[in-house]
Structure formats: C-alpha cells, structure tokens
PDB file of C-alpha atoms in Angstrom:
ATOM      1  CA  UNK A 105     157.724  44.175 116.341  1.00 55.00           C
ATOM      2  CA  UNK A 106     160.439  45.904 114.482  1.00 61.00           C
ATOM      3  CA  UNK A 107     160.027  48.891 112.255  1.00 64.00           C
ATOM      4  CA  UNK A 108     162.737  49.929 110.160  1.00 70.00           C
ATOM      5  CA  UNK A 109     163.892  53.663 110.180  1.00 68.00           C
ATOM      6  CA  UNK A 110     161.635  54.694 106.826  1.00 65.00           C
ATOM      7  CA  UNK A 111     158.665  52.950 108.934  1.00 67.00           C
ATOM      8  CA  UNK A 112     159.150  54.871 112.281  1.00 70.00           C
ATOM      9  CA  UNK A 113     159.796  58.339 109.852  1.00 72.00           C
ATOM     10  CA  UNK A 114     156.252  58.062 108.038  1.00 69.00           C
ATOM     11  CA  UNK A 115     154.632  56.861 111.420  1.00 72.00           C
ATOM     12  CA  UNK A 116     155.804  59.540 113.447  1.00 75.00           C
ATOM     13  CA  UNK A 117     154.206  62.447 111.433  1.00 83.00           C
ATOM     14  CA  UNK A 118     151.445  61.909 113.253  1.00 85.00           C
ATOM     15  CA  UNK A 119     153.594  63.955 115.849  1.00 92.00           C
ATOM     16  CA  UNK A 120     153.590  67.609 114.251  1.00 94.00           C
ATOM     17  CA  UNK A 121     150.163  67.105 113.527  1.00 95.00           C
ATOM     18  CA  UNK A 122     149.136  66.807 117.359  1.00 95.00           C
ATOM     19  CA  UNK A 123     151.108  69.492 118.352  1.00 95.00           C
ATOM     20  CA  UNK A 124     148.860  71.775 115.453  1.00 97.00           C
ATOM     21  CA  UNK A 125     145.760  70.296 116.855  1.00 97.00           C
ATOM     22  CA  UNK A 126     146.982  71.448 120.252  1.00 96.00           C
ATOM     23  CA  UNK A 127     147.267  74.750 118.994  1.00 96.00           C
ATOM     24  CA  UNK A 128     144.366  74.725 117.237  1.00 97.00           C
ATOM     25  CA  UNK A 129     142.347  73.618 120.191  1.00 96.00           C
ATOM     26  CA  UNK A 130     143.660  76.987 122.149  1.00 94.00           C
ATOM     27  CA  UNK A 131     143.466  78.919 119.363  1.00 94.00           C
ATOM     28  CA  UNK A 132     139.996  78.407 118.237  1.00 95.00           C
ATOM     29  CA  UNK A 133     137.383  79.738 120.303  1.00 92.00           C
ATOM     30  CA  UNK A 134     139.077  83.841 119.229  1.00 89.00           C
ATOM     31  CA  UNK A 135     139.778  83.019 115.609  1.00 93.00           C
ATOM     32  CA  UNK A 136     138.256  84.527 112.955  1.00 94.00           C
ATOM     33  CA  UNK A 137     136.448  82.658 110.473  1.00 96.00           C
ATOM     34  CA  UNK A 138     139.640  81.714 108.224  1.00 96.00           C
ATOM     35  CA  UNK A 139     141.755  80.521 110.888  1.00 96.00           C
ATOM     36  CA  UNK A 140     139.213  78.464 112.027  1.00 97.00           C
ATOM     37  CA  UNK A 141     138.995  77.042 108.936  1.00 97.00           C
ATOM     38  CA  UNK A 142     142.589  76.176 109.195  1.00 98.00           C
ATOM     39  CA  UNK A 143     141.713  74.557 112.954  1.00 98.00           C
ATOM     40  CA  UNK A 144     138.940  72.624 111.117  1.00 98.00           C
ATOM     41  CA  UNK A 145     141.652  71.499 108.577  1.00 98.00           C
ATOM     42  CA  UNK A 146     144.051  70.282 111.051  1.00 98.00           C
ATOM     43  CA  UNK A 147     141.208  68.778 113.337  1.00 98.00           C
ATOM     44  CA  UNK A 148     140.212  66.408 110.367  1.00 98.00           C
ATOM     45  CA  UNK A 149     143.926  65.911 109.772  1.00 97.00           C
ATOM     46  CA  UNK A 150     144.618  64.547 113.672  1.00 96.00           C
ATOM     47  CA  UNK A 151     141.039  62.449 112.427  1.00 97.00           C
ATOM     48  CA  UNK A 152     142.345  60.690 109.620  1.00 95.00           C
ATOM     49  CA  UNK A 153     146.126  60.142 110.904  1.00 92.00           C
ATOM     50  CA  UNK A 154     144.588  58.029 113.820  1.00 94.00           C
ATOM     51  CA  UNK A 155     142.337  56.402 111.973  1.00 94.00           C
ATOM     52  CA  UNK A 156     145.508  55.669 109.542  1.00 90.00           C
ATOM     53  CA  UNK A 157     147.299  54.381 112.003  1.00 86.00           C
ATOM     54  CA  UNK A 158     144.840  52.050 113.404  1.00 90.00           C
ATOM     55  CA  UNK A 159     144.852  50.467 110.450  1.00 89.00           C
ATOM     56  CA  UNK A 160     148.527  50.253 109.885  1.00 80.00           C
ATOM     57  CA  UNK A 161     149.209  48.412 113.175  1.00 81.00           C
ATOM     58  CA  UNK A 162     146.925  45.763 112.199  1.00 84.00           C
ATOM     59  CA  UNK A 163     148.049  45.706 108.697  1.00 81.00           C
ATOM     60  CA  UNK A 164     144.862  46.572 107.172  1.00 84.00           C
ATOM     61  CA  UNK A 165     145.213  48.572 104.216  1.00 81.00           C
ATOM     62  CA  UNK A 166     144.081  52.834 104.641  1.00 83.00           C
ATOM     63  CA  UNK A 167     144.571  53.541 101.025  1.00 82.00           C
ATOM     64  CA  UNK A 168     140.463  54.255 100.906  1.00 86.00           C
ATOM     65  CA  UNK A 169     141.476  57.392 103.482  1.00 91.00           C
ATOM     66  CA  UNK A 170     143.323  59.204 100.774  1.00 89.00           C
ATOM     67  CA  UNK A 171     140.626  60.140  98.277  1.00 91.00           C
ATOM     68  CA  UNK A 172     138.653  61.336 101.583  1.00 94.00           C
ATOM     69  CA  UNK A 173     141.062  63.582 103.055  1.00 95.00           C
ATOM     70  CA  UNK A 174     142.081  65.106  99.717  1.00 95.00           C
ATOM     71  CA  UNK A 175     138.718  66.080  99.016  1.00 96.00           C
ATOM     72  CA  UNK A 176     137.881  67.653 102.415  1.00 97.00           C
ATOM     73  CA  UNK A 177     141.484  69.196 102.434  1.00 98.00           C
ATOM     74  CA  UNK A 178     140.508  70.810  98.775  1.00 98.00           C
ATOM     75  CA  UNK A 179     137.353  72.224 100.210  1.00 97.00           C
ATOM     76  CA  UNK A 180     138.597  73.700 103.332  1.00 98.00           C
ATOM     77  CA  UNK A 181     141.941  75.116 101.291  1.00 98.00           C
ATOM     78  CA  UNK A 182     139.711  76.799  99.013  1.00 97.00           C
ATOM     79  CA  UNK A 183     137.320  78.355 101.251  1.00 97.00           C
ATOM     80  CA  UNK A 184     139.957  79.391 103.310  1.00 97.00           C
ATOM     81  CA  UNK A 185     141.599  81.078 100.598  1.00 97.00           C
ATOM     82  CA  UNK A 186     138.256  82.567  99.314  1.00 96.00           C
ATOM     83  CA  UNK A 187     138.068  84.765 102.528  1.00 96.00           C
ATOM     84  CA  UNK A 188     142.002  85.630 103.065  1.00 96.00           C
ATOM     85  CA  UNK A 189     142.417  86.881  99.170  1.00 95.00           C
ATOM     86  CA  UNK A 190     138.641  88.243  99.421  1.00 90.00           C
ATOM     87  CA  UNK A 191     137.999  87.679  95.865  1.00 88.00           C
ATOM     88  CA  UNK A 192     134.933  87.253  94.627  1.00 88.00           C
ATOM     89  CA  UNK A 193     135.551  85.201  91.898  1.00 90.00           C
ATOM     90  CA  UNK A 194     136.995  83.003  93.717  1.00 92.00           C
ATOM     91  CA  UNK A 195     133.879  82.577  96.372  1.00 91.00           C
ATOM     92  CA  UNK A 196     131.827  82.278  93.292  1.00 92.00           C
ATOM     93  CA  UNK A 197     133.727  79.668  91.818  1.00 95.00           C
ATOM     94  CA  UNK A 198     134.898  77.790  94.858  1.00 95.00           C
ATOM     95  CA  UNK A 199     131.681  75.075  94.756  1.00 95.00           C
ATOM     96  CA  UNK A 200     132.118  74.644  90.985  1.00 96.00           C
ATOM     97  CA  UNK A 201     135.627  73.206  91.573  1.00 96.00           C
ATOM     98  CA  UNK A 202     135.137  71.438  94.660  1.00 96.00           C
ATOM     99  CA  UNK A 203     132.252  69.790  92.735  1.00 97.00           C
ATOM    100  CA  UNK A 204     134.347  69.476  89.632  1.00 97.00           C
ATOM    101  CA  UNK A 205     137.336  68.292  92.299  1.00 96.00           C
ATOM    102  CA  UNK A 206     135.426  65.733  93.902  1.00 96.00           C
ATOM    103  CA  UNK A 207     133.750  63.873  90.860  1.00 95.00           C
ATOM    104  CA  UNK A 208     137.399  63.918  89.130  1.00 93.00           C
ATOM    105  CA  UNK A 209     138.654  62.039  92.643  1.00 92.00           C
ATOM    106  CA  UNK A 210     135.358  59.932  92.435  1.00 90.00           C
ATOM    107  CA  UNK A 211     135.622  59.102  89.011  1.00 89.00           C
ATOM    108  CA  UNK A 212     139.359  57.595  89.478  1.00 83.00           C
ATOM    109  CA  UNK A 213     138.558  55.925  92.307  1.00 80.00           C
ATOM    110  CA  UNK A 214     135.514  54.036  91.257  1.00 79.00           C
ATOM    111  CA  UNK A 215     137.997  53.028  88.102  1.00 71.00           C
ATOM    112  CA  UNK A 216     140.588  51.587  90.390  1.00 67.00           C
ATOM    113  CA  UNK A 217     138.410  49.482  92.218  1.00 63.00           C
ATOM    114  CA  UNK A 218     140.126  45.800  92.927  1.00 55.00           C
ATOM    115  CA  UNK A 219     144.099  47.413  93.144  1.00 57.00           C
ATOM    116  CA  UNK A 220     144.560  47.706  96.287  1.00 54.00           C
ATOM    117  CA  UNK A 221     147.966  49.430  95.718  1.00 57.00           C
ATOM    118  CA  UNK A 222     146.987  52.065  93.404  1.00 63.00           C
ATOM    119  CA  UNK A 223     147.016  55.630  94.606  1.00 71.00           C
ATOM    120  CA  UNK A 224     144.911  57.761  93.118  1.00 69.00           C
ATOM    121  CA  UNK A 225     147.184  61.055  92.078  1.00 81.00           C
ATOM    122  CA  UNK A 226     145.267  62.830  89.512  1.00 85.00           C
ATOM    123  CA  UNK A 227     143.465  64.590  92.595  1.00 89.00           C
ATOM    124  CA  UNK A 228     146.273  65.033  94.852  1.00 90.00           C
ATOM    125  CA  UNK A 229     148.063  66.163  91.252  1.00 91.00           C
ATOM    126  CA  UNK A 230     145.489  68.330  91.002  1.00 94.00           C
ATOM    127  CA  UNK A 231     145.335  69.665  94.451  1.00 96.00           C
ATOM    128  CA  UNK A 232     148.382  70.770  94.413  1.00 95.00           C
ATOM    129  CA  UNK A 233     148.611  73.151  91.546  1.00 96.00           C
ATOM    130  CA  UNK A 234     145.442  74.690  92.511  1.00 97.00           C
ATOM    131  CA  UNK A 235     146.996  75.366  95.935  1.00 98.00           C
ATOM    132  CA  UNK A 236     150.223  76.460  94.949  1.00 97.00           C
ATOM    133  CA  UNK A 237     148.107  79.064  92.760  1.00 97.00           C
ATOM    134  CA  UNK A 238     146.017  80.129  95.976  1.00 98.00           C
ATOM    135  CA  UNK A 239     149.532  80.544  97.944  1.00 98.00           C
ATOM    136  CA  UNK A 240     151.586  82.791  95.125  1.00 97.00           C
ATOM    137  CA  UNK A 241     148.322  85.040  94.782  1.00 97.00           C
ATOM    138  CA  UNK A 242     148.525  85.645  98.730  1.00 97.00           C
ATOM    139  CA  UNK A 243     152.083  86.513  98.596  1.00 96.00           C
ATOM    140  CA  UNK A 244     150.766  88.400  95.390  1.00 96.00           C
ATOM    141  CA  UNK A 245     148.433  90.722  97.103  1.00 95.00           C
ATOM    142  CA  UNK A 246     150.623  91.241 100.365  1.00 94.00           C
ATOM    143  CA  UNK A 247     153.283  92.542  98.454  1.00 92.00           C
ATOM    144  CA  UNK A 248     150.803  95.027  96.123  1.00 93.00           C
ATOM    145  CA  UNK A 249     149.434  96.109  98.810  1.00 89.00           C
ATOM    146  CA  UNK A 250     151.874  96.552 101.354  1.00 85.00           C
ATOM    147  CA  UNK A 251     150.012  96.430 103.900  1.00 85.00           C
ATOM    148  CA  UNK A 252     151.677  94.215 106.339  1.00 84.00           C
ATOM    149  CA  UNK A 253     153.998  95.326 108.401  1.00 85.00           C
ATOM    150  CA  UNK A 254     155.707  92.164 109.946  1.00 89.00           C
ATOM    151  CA  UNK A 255     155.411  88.735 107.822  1.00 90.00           C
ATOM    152  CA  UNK A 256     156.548  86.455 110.495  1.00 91.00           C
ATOM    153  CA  UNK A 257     153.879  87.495 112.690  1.00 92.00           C
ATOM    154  CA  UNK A 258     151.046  87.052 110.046  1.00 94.00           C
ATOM    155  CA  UNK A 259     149.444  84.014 110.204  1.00 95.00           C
ATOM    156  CA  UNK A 260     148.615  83.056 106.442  1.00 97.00           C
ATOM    157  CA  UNK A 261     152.329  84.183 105.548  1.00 97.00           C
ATOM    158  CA  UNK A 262     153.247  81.319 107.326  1.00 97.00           C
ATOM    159  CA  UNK A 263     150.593  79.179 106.278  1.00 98.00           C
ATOM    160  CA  UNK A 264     150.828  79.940 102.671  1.00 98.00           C
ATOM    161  CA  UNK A 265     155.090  79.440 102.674  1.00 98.00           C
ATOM    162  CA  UNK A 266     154.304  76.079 104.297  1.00 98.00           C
ATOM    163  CA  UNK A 267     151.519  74.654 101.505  1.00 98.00           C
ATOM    164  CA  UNK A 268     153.896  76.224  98.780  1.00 97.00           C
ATOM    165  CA  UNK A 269     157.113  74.185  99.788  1.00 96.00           C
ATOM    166  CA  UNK A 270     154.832  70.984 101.287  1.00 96.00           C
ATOM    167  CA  UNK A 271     153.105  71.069  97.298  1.00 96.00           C
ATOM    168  CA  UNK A 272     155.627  72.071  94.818  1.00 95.00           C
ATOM    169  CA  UNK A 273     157.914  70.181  96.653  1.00 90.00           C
ATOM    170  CA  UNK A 274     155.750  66.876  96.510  1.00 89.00           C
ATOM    171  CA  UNK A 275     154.131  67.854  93.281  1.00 87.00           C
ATOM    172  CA  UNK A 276     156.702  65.043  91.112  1.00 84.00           C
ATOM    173  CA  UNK A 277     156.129  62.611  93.554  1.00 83.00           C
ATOM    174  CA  UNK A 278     152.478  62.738  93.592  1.00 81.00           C
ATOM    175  CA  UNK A 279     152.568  62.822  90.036  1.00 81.00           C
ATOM    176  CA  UNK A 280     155.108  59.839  89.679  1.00 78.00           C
ATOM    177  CA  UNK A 281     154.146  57.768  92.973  1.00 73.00           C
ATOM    178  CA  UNK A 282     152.271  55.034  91.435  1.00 68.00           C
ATOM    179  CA  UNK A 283     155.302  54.115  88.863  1.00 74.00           C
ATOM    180  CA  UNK A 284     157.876  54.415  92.242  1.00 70.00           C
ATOM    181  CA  UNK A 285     155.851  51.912  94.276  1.00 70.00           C
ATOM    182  CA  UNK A 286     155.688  49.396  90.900  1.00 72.00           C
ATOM    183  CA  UNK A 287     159.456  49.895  89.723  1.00 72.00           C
ATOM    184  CA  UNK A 288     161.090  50.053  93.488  1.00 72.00           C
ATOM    185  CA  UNK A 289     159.652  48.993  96.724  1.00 71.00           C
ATOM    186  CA  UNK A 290     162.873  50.567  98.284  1.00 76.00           C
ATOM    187  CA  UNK A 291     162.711  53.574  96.429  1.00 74.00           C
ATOM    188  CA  UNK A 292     158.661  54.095  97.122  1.00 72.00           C
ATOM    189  CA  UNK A 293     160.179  53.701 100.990  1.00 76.00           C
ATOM    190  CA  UNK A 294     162.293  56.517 100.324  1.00 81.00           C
ATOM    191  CA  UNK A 295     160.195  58.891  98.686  1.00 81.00           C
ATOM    192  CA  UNK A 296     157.917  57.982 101.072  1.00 80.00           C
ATOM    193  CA  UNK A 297     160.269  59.102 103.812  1.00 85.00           C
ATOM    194  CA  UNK A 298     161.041  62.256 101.906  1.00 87.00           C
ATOM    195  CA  UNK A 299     156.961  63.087 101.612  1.00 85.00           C
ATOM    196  CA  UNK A 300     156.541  62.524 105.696  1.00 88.00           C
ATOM    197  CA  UNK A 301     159.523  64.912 106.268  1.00 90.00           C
ATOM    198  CA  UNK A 302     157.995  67.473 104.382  1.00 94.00           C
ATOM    199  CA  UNK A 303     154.920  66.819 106.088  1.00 93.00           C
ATOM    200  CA  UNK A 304     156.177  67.530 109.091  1.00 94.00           C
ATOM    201  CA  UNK A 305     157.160  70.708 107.560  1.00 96.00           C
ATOM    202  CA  UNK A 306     153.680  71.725 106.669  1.00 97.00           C
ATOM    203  CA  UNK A 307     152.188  70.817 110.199  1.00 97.00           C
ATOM    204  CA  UNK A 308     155.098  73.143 112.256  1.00 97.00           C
ATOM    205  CA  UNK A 309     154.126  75.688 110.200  1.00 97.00           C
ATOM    206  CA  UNK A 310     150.591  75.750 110.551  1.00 98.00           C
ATOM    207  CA  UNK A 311     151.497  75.626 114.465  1.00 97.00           C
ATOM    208  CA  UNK A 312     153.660  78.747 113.988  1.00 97.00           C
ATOM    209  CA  UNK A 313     150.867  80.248 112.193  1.00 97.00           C
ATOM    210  CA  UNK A 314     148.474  79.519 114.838  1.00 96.00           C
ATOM    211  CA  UNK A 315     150.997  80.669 117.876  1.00 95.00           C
ATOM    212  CA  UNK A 316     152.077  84.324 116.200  1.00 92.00           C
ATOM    213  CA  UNK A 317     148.171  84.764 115.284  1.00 75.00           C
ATOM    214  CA  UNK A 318     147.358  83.839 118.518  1.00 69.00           C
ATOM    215  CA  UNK A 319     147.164  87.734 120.050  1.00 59.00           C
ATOM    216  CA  UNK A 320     145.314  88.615 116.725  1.00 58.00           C
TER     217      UNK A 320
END
C-alpha cells in the first residue's frame, strides 16, 4: 500500500505521543497530583491515536473520536490548570465550563449528524482560547512572583510554552478547517501536515516536561 509523504507525516504522530506515554508511565507513580493529570492526559492521548489508527488502516472513518478527545482533553487541561495557578475561581468554575464545554461540543455534533466530513471546530475553537488563557496566566504568575529559579527545569513552563505554540498556532486552522477540506483536498493535506508537525511539538514537550520534573 502506498502512502504519500502528507499520509506517513499525520500517521507518524502517533510517535511523540508514545515516547510521552513512556515517560509518563515512569513518571507517574512520584508525581504530584497535576502532573499526573498531565500522565492521565497523555495516557488517553496514546488511547485515542491507536484507536485512530485502527480505523485509518481499514479506511473506516474516526471523525466520531474528535468530539471525545476534545472534551476529555478540556477537562483534564482545566483541572490541571486549576491546581498549578491555585485559583479558586478557577476550581469553582472549572465544572461550569466543562459542562457548558461539553453540551456546546454535543450540541454541534448532534447537528452534523449524516456529514461524515464535517469537523466539528466550534469546540476545538473554543478549546483553544480557553487554553491559551490558562497558559499566559501561568507565565503570568511565574513572572509576579518570581519564584522560580530555573524555567527549563520546571515542568509546567514547558508544558504551558508547548499548549501556547500547539493552540495559537493551530487556532486559524481549527477555525477555518472545514472550508480547507471543501475548497482544496490538497490544501486540507497540507494543513493537515502542518497541524501533525505541530503536534509533534506539543507531545516532545510534554516529554521534556515530564523528564526535568522527573527528580521533583
């Protein structure tokens, strides 16, 4: 079977990902509650790229995957988050918009039923300015309260740099994705492309963050 170069791009993300889980695996059992939340993230992420790619050798569409992974993603973002910034609003509020999150994702996917092309990026949309938000307010309170000493041994520094680049960086695509894939199939392949390389991006940095935190 031949893949073409976009093909074997997107379908070896799965890579960084098993390297995170890896770290993850030795990592977890001494983490503290956040980090583990981050293994738990990355866990479900090695989960869903398998499944994924079960379905992509034998052509079956995954698309239902997507509104499932965002969710979970959301949740476990925003709890994380809740304990690293330790704000209380934010543990107050965190159920309100995972609730709100989740019946917005519902909502759109119920409404696309019967296009089985249609990506749902309203959530992802959504996902991503809320967690761009949660990673500026880390770097926010780090640098108030200066009480780090090294950044590139600090876990969430690394964690946070990687969701800020992985979402502002993807933000226009998941915005514009569904026009892409209608006006272009070679563009969407493209974009596409562009979207795996930055996951891969996203998954070496959570590894980093789980390797210098690993003495912590």
């Amino acid at each position: 079977m031949h893949y073409s170069r976009e093909q074997l791009i997107v379908l070896f993300t799965y890579l960084p990902v098993l390297v995170a889980a890896w770290m993850a695996l030795r990592r977890y059992r001494g983490a503290d509650r956040p980090v583990k939340l981050l293994c738990w993230l990355i866990f479900f992420a090695l989960l869903i790229e398998s499944i994924s790619r079960i379905f992509w050798f034998f052509k079956v569409s995954n698309l239902f995957l997507w509104p499932i992974y965002i969710t979970v993603e959301f949740a476990l973002l925003t709890w994380m988050y809740s304990l690293v910034l330790d704000q209380k609003w934010l543990t107050t509020v965190r159920g309100w918009m995972l609730a709100a999150f989740t019946a917005i994702v519902l909502v759109r996917e119920l409404g696309q039923q019967g296009q089985s092309v249609w990506i749902d990026n309203a959530g992802r949309s959504i996902e991503s300015v809320v967690v761009i938000l949660l990673a500026l307010s880390y770097f926010y309170k780090v640098f108030q309260e200066l009480k780090v000493q090294n950044l590139l041994v600090e876990p969430f520094f690394w964690v946070s740099a990687g969701l800020l680049l992985f979402f502002s960086g993807n933000f226009l695509i998941f915005i514009f994705m569904n026009f892409i894939l209608l006006y272009s199939k070679n563009l969407n392949d493209q974009i596409w492309v562009i979207h795996s390389l930055m996951n891969y991006m996203l998954y070496i940095t959570y590894a980093i963050a789980l390797w210098v935190g690993r003495g912590k």
